[in-house]
Amino acid sequence: TRCIDLGGTWTFGSPSVLMMFHRTPGQLDEENAQMRACMPYYYKVTDGHGSGAEHSMQCETDLLRGRFTDAEIGCHLARDAAQARGQYSILLTAEFTALRLSLLQHGEAGIDETLAQLHGTLKSQRQFLLLRTLDLCQAWLDAMRGRADPGAWYLTPEADASFLSPVLPMLRIVQNEVLLAAGAYTKLLARREACTALNASAHTALAQLYLHIQLACAENRLGRADAARRELDAALALAVPDGLYLPFAEHAEALGPLLPEAFAGNEAAQAVLRRTAKPGPGGLSPREREIARLAAARRTNAEIAAQLHLSEATVKN
């Protein structure tokens, strides 16, 4: 413990604690419980190194489960703990989760301004490794906004040298997201085996979940629906045991009608999809327009609920 520098990064430069430590589908609640139980002892022997890590992992878990209020509370807890001990790596993971949440709830407003403020804070504190991490955060947020920079430094083979090995699965997922946003579908599909091998060696279940979804998106964009369904089935096998449905909702546009098909009969997954749906013409989400169309065809609430695999109460709402 004498070798641990309180000013050093606890995350090795990863923008996601959850990406580093979620190992086994169905065990996420236990993994979070272990973090809550163990981290206070680690803080005692390291003078607070990594303070807030357990809150950061939990708030990202809540985000991916679509529990937005709990996620927002967790972001505040992680921020407060990290700032109290000067733990900028944890602060960045909390801010990244908060930015993802804000993008879902409020759109692009304030995203770029917050990223610029974080850049200034990290630079003033000489957290140069975390400036690279912040670039990954921005790349992810840009990809989610339909932007992509195919010539960015983090897409080059040399990018691996900017991070320690525990971060590489997260780096690959960000790279894949940028390729997806750029329409480089065949290049993304060519990375399947290498990314799978890396995720297996690092035991990163969340990275593998995202990889299957990204591959499904690429296959669907290329018109190969059967291959896309196979990737979605593999992703669901990893997601359902822990209720991690937001990664699918983040890619709803690229997955198109395959996603409602995959979520048929899964009310929890459908609820997350509805919560994150972008308003369409008339201010209605795609799901709301579908219900309105059936209501206009004089279907009863019960008939609509049965056809769309929803509860009758949801249809009434």
Short mmCIF file of C-alpha atoms in Angstrom, two decimals:
data_model
loop_
_atom_site.label_atom_id
_atom_site.label_comp_id
_atom_site.label_asym_id
_atom_site.label_seq_id
_atom_site.Cartn_x
_atom_site.Cartn_y
_atom_site.Cartn_z
CA THR A 1 0.00 0.00 0.00
CA ARG A 2 2.96 2.34 0.42
CA CYS A 3 3.51 2.10 -3.33
CA ILE A 4 0.04 3.46 -4.17
CA ASP A 5 0.03 7.09 -5.19
CA LEU A 6 -3.12 8.85 -4.00
CA GLY A 7 -2.85 11.14 -7.02
CA GLY A 8 -2.68 8.21 -9.45
CA THR A 9 -5.60 6.79 -11.38
CA TRP A 10 -7.56 4.00 -9.66
CA THR A 11 -9.29 3.01 -12.91
CA PHE A 12 -6.11 2.54 -15.00
CA GLY A 13 -7.70 5.12 -17.29
CA SER A 14 -11.04 3.39 -17.88
CA PRO A 15 -14.13 5.62 -18.10
CA SER A 16 -16.26 2.78 -16.68
CA VAL A 17 -15.82 0.90 -13.40
CA LEU A 18 -18.63 -1.45 -14.42
CA MET A 19 -16.90 -2.33 -17.69
CA MET A 20 -13.80 -3.37 -15.73
CA PHE A 21 -15.43 -5.41 -12.99
CA HIS A 22 -18.64 -7.04 -14.24
CA ARG A 23 -17.54 -10.62 -14.73
CA THR A 24 -20.48 -13.03 -14.71
CA PRO A 25 -24.05 -12.65 -16.05
CA GLY A 26 -26.53 -12.98 -13.22
CA GLN A 27 -23.98 -11.96 -10.57
CA LEU A 28 -24.02 -8.18 -10.98
CA ASP A 29 -25.87 -7.47 -7.73
CA GLU A 30 -23.40 -9.68 -5.89
CA GLU A 31 -20.49 -7.93 -7.59
CA ASN A 32 -21.84 -4.55 -6.48
CA ALA A 33 -22.33 -5.91 -2.95
CA GLN A 34 -18.69 -7.04 -2.89
CA MET A 35 -17.59 -3.56 -3.95
CA ARG A 36 -19.62 -1.98 -1.13
CA ALA A 37 -18.21 -4.44 1.39
CA CYS A 38 -14.56 -4.36 0.32
CA MET A 39 -13.82 -0.84 -0.84
CA PRO A 40 -14.08 0.83 2.61
CA TYR A 41 -11.23 -1.41 3.82
CA TYR A 42 -9.19 -0.60 0.74
CA TYR A 43 -9.72 3.11 1.40
CA LYS A 44 -8.40 2.72 4.94
CA VAL A 45 -5.12 1.17 3.85
CA THR A 46 -4.59 3.45 0.84
CA ASP A 47 -5.62 6.79 2.33
CA GLY A 48 -8.77 6.96 0.21
CA HIS A 49 -7.39 5.91 -3.18
CA GLY A 50 -10.33 5.24 -5.53
CA SER A 51 -12.91 6.82 -3.24
CA GLY A 52 -16.38 6.59 -4.75
CA ALA A 53 -15.67 3.53 -6.93
CA GLU A 54 -18.51 1.49 -5.43
CA HIS A 55 -20.97 4.33 -6.06
CA SER A 56 -19.72 4.73 -9.62
CA MET A 57 -20.21 1.05 -10.38
CA GLN A 58 -23.70 1.06 -8.85
CA CYS A 59 -24.87 4.20 -10.64
CA GLU A 60 -23.77 2.79 -14.00
CA THR A 61 -25.60 -0.44 -13.16
CA ASP A 62 -28.74 1.59 -12.47
CA LEU A 63 -28.28 3.50 -15.73
CA LEU A 64 -28.05 0.31 -17.78
CA ARG A 65 -31.15 -1.00 -16.04
CA GLY A 66 -33.09 2.13 -16.94
CA ARG A 67 -33.38 3.29 -13.32
CA PHE A 68 -32.58 6.88 -14.10
CA THR A 69 -33.42 8.47 -10.73
CA ASP A 70 -31.27 5.95 -8.84
CA ALA A 71 -28.49 6.47 -11.39
CA GLU A 72 -28.58 10.24 -10.88
CA ILE A 73 -28.41 9.86 -7.10
CA GLY A 74 -25.47 7.47 -7.48
CA CYS A 75 -23.64 9.95 -9.70
CA HIS A 76 -23.88 12.56 -6.92
CA LEU A 77 -22.59 10.06 -4.33
CA ALA A 78 -19.64 9.09 -6.53
CA ARG A 79 -18.81 12.72 -7.35
CA ASP A 80 -18.90 13.78 -3.68
CA ALA A 81 -16.71 10.88 -2.53
CA ALA A 82 -14.21 11.39 -5.37
CA GLN A 83 -13.93 15.14 -4.91
CA ALA A 84 -13.42 14.78 -1.15
CA ARG A 85 -10.25 12.74 -1.77
CA GLY A 86 -9.10 14.24 -5.07
CA GLN A 87 -9.86 11.06 -7.02
CA TYR A 88 -10.18 12.39 -10.54
CA SER A 89 -10.37 8.98 -12.20
CA ILE A 90 -13.52 8.17 -10.23
CA LEU A 91 -14.88 11.66 -10.79
CA LEU A 92 -14.53 11.12 -14.54
CA THR A 93 -16.41 7.80 -14.46
CA ALA A 94 -19.26 9.47 -12.54
CA GLU A 95 -19.35 12.41 -14.93
CA PHE A 96 -19.39 10.05 -17.92
CA THR A 97 -22.41 8.22 -16.50
CA ALA A 98 -24.11 11.56 -15.76
CA LEU A 99 -23.47 12.74 -19.34
CA ARG A 100 -24.92 9.55 -20.80
CA LEU A 101 -27.96 10.00 -18.59
CA SER A 102 -28.32 13.64 -19.59
CA LEU A 103 -28.11 12.76 -23.28
CA LEU A 104 -30.96 10.30 -22.86
CA GLN A 105 -33.16 12.63 -20.82
CA HIS A 106 -32.39 16.09 -22.19
CA GLY A 107 -30.66 15.63 -25.54
CA GLU A 108 -27.43 17.38 -26.48
CA ALA A 109 -27.92 20.50 -24.33
CA GLY A 110 -24.84 21.17 -22.20
CA ILE A 111 -22.89 18.06 -23.26
CA ASP A 112 -20.03 19.84 -25.04
CA GLU A 113 -19.78 22.52 -22.35
CA THR A 114 -19.44 19.88 -19.62
CA LEU A 115 -16.78 18.02 -21.59
CA ALA A 116 -14.82 21.26 -22.01
CA GLN A 117 -15.02 21.95 -18.26
CA LEU A 118 -13.80 18.45 -17.47
CA HIS A 119 -10.89 18.90 -19.87
CA GLY A 120 -9.90 22.10 -18.06
CA THR A 121 -10.13 20.45 -14.65
CA LEU A 122 -8.04 17.42 -15.62
CA LYS A 123 -5.43 19.55 -17.34
CA SER A 124 -5.09 21.88 -14.35
CA GLN A 125 -4.62 18.85 -12.07
CA ARG A 126 -2.03 17.35 -14.46
CA GLN A 127 -4.14 14.22 -14.97
CA PHE A 128 -2.71 13.61 -18.43
CA LEU A 129 -3.70 9.94 -18.71
CA LEU A 130 -7.28 10.92 -17.93
CA LEU A 131 -7.25 13.43 -20.79
CA ARG A 132 -6.98 10.38 -23.06
CA THR A 133 -9.83 8.79 -21.13
CA LEU A 134 -11.91 11.92 -21.63
CA ASP A 135 -11.34 11.59 -25.37
CA LEU A 136 -12.95 8.14 -25.17
CA CYS A 137 -15.92 9.60 -23.30
CA GLN A 138 -16.35 12.25 -25.97
CA ALA A 139 -15.99 9.68 -28.75
CA TRP A 140 -18.77 7.59 -27.23
CA LEU A 141 -21.09 10.56 -26.75
CA ASP A 142 -20.36 11.81 -30.27
CA ALA A 143 -21.14 8.38 -31.72
CA MET A 144 -24.44 8.32 -29.84
CA ARG A 145 -25.21 11.69 -31.45
CA GLY A 146 -24.48 10.34 -34.92
CA ARG A 147 -21.04 11.91 -35.19
CA ALA A 148 -17.85 10.07 -36.02
CA ASP A 149 -14.22 10.92 -36.68
CA PRO A 150 -12.69 7.99 -38.62
CA GLY A 151 -9.27 9.66 -38.44
CA ALA A 152 -9.16 10.10 -34.66
CA TRP A 153 -6.07 8.97 -32.74
CA TYR A 154 -8.01 6.40 -30.69
CA LEU A 155 -8.74 4.39 -33.87
CA THR A 156 -5.07 3.87 -34.69
CA PRO A 157 -3.10 0.75 -33.64
CA GLU A 158 -0.87 3.03 -31.55
CA ALA A 159 -3.83 3.94 -29.31
CA ASP A 160 -3.31 0.80 -27.21
CA ALA A 161 -0.07 2.25 -25.86
CA SER A 162 -2.00 5.15 -24.29
CA PHE A 163 -3.83 2.82 -21.89
CA LEU A 164 -3.07 0.02 -19.48
CA SER A 165 -4.32 -3.47 -20.34
CA PRO A 166 -7.50 -3.45 -18.15
CA VAL A 167 -8.82 -0.59 -20.31
CA LEU A 168 -8.39 -2.29 -23.69
CA PRO A 169 -11.84 -3.97 -23.80
CA MET A 170 -13.46 -0.57 -23.19
CA LEU A 171 -11.23 1.00 -25.85
CA ARG A 172 -12.37 -1.63 -28.37
CA ILE A 173 -16.03 -0.97 -27.59
CA VAL A 174 -15.57 2.77 -28.12
CA GLN A 175 -13.69 2.13 -31.36
CA ASN A 176 -16.51 -0.14 -32.54
CA GLU A 177 -19.10 2.50 -31.71
CA VAL A 178 -17.24 5.08 -33.78
CA LEU A 179 -16.97 2.65 -36.71
CA LEU A 180 -20.70 1.97 -36.43
CA ALA A 181 -21.50 5.69 -36.48
CA ALA A 182 -19.18 6.14 -39.46
CA GLY A 183 -20.92 3.38 -41.42
CA ALA A 184 -17.79 1.19 -41.51
CA TYR A 185 -19.86 -1.96 -41.02
CA THR A 186 -17.58 -4.49 -42.71
CA LYS A 187 -14.56 -3.18 -40.80
CA LEU A 188 -16.48 -3.58 -37.56
CA LEU A 189 -17.52 -7.14 -38.42
CA ALA A 190 -13.90 -8.03 -39.21
CA ARG A 191 -13.01 -7.24 -35.58
CA ARG A 192 -15.38 -9.89 -34.16
CA GLU A 193 -12.88 -12.61 -33.32
CA ALA A 194 -10.15 -10.34 -31.94
CA CYS A 195 -12.58 -8.46 -29.68
CA THR A 196 -14.20 -11.68 -28.47
CA ALA A 197 -10.81 -13.15 -27.57
CA LEU A 198 -9.83 -10.01 -25.67
CA ASN A 199 -13.11 -9.95 -23.74
CA ALA A 200 -12.72 -13.63 -22.83
CA SER A 201 -9.17 -13.16 -21.56
CA ALA A 202 -10.16 -10.10 -19.52
CA HIS A 203 -13.46 -11.60 -18.29
CA THR A 204 -15.37 -8.47 -19.26
CA ALA A 205 -18.99 -9.56 -19.67
CA LEU A 206 -20.27 -6.04 -20.35
CA ALA A 207 -17.80 -5.49 -23.18
CA GLN A 208 -18.95 -8.73 -24.78
CA LEU A 209 -22.59 -7.69 -24.40
CA TYR A 210 -21.91 -4.42 -26.22
CA LEU A 211 -19.89 -6.24 -28.88
CA HIS A 212 -22.80 -8.54 -29.73
CA ILE A 213 -25.13 -5.54 -30.02
CA GLN A 214 -22.68 -3.62 -32.20
CA LEU A 215 -22.23 -6.64 -34.46
CA ALA A 216 -26.02 -7.03 -34.68
CA CYS A 217 -26.30 -3.39 -35.75
CA ALA A 218 -23.65 -3.83 -38.44
CA GLU A 219 -25.25 -7.03 -39.74
CA ASN A 220 -28.67 -5.38 -39.83
CA ARG A 221 -27.34 -2.31 -41.67
CA LEU A 222 -25.89 -4.67 -44.28
CA GLY A 223 -29.27 -6.36 -44.73
CA ARG A 224 -28.27 -9.61 -43.03
CA ALA A 225 -31.19 -9.89 -40.63
CA ASP A 226 -30.66 -13.55 -39.66
CA ALA A 227 -27.06 -12.89 -38.61
CA ALA A 228 -28.22 -9.81 -36.70
CA ARG A 229 -30.82 -11.89 -34.84
CA ARG A 230 -28.15 -14.40 -33.81
CA GLU A 231 -26.01 -11.61 -32.36
CA LEU A 232 -29.05 -10.15 -30.56
CA ASP A 233 -29.85 -13.55 -29.05
CA ALA A 234 -26.28 -13.80 -27.77
CA ALA A 235 -26.50 -10.30 -26.33
CA LEU A 236 -29.79 -11.05 -24.59
CA ALA A 237 -28.28 -14.15 -22.98
CA LEU A 238 -25.74 -11.85 -21.31
CA ALA A 239 -28.18 -9.02 -20.52
CA VAL A 240 -31.37 -10.63 -19.25
CA PRO A 241 -29.95 -12.19 -16.04
CA ASP A 242 -29.04 -8.70 -14.77
CA GLY A 243 -31.69 -6.63 -16.56
CA LEU A 244 -29.16 -4.63 -18.59
CA TYR A 245 -31.44 -3.32 -21.34
CA LEU A 246 -30.17 0.20 -21.96
CA PRO A 247 -27.36 -0.95 -24.32
CA PHE A 248 -30.07 -2.24 -26.67
CA ALA A 249 -32.12 0.95 -26.39
CA GLU A 250 -29.00 3.01 -27.21
CA HIS A 251 -28.89 1.19 -30.56
CA ALA A 252 -32.63 1.12 -31.29
CA GLU A 253 -32.33 3.05 -34.55
CA ALA A 254 -29.67 0.77 -36.02
CA LEU A 255 -31.52 -2.36 -34.94
CA GLY A 256 -34.85 -1.18 -36.33
CA PRO A 257 -37.76 -3.63 -36.08
CA LEU A 258 -35.47 -6.40 -34.85
CA LEU A 259 -35.40 -4.85 -31.38
CA PRO A 260 -39.17 -4.92 -30.60
CA GLU A 261 -39.13 -8.46 -31.97
CA ALA A 262 -36.30 -9.44 -29.61
CA PHE A 263 -38.03 -7.77 -26.65
CA ALA A 264 -41.42 -9.40 -27.31
CA GLY A 265 -42.87 -10.63 -24.02
CA ASN A 266 -40.20 -8.89 -21.93
CA GLU A 267 -42.04 -6.03 -20.21
CA ALA A 268 -38.95 -4.80 -18.32
CA ALA A 269 -36.98 -4.46 -21.56
CA GLN A 270 -39.90 -2.80 -23.32
CA ALA A 271 -40.22 -0.28 -20.49
CA VAL A 272 -36.59 0.78 -20.94
CA LEU A 273 -37.13 1.07 -24.68
CA ARG A 274 -40.17 3.29 -24.17
CA ARG A 275 -38.35 5.44 -21.63
CA THR A 276 -35.53 6.17 -24.05
CA ALA A 277 -37.53 6.44 -27.28
CA LYS A 278 -36.98 9.67 -29.16
CA PRO A 279 -40.19 11.60 -29.90
CA GLY A 280 -41.37 11.33 -33.48
CA PRO A 281 -43.88 13.36 -35.49
CA GLY A 282 -46.47 14.94 -33.22
CA GLY A 283 -44.25 14.48 -30.18
CA LEU A 284 -45.02 10.74 -29.91
CA SER A 285 -42.50 7.94 -29.59
CA PRO A 286 -42.66 5.11 -32.16
CA ARG A 287 -44.37 2.90 -29.56
CA GLU A 288 -46.93 5.59 -28.73
CA ARG A 289 -47.70 6.06 -32.44
CA GLU A 290 -48.23 2.32 -32.76
CA ILE A 291 -50.71 2.33 -29.87
CA ALA A 292 -52.47 5.39 -31.30
CA ARG A 293 -52.79 3.69 -34.70
CA LEU A 294 -54.39 0.60 -33.13
CA ALA A 295 -56.68 2.75 -30.96
CA ALA A 296 -57.78 4.61 -34.10
CA ALA A 297 -58.62 1.21 -35.60
CA ARG A 298 -61.07 0.76 -32.67
CA ARG A 299 -59.04 -1.93 -30.89
CA THR A 300 -59.69 -2.26 -27.15
CA ASN A 301 -56.97 -1.68 -24.56
CA ALA A 302 -56.86 -5.41 -23.89
CA GLU A 303 -56.47 -6.22 -27.59
CA ILE A 304 -53.69 -3.66 -28.01
CA ALA A 305 -51.92 -4.97 -24.90
CA ALA A 306 -52.04 -8.54 -26.20
CA GLN A 307 -50.82 -7.61 -29.69
CA LEU A 308 -47.90 -5.45 -28.47
CA HIS A 309 -47.01 -7.62 -25.46
CA LEU A 310 -47.70 -4.79 -23.02
CA SER A 311 -49.70 -4.55 -19.83
CA GLU A 312 -53.17 -3.07 -20.14
CA ALA A 313 -52.17 -0.33 -17.68
CA THR A 314 -49.31 0.71 -19.96
CA VAL A 315 -51.68 0.96 -22.92
CA LYS A 316 -54.05 3.12 -20.88
CA ASN A 317 -51.19 5.46 -19.94
#
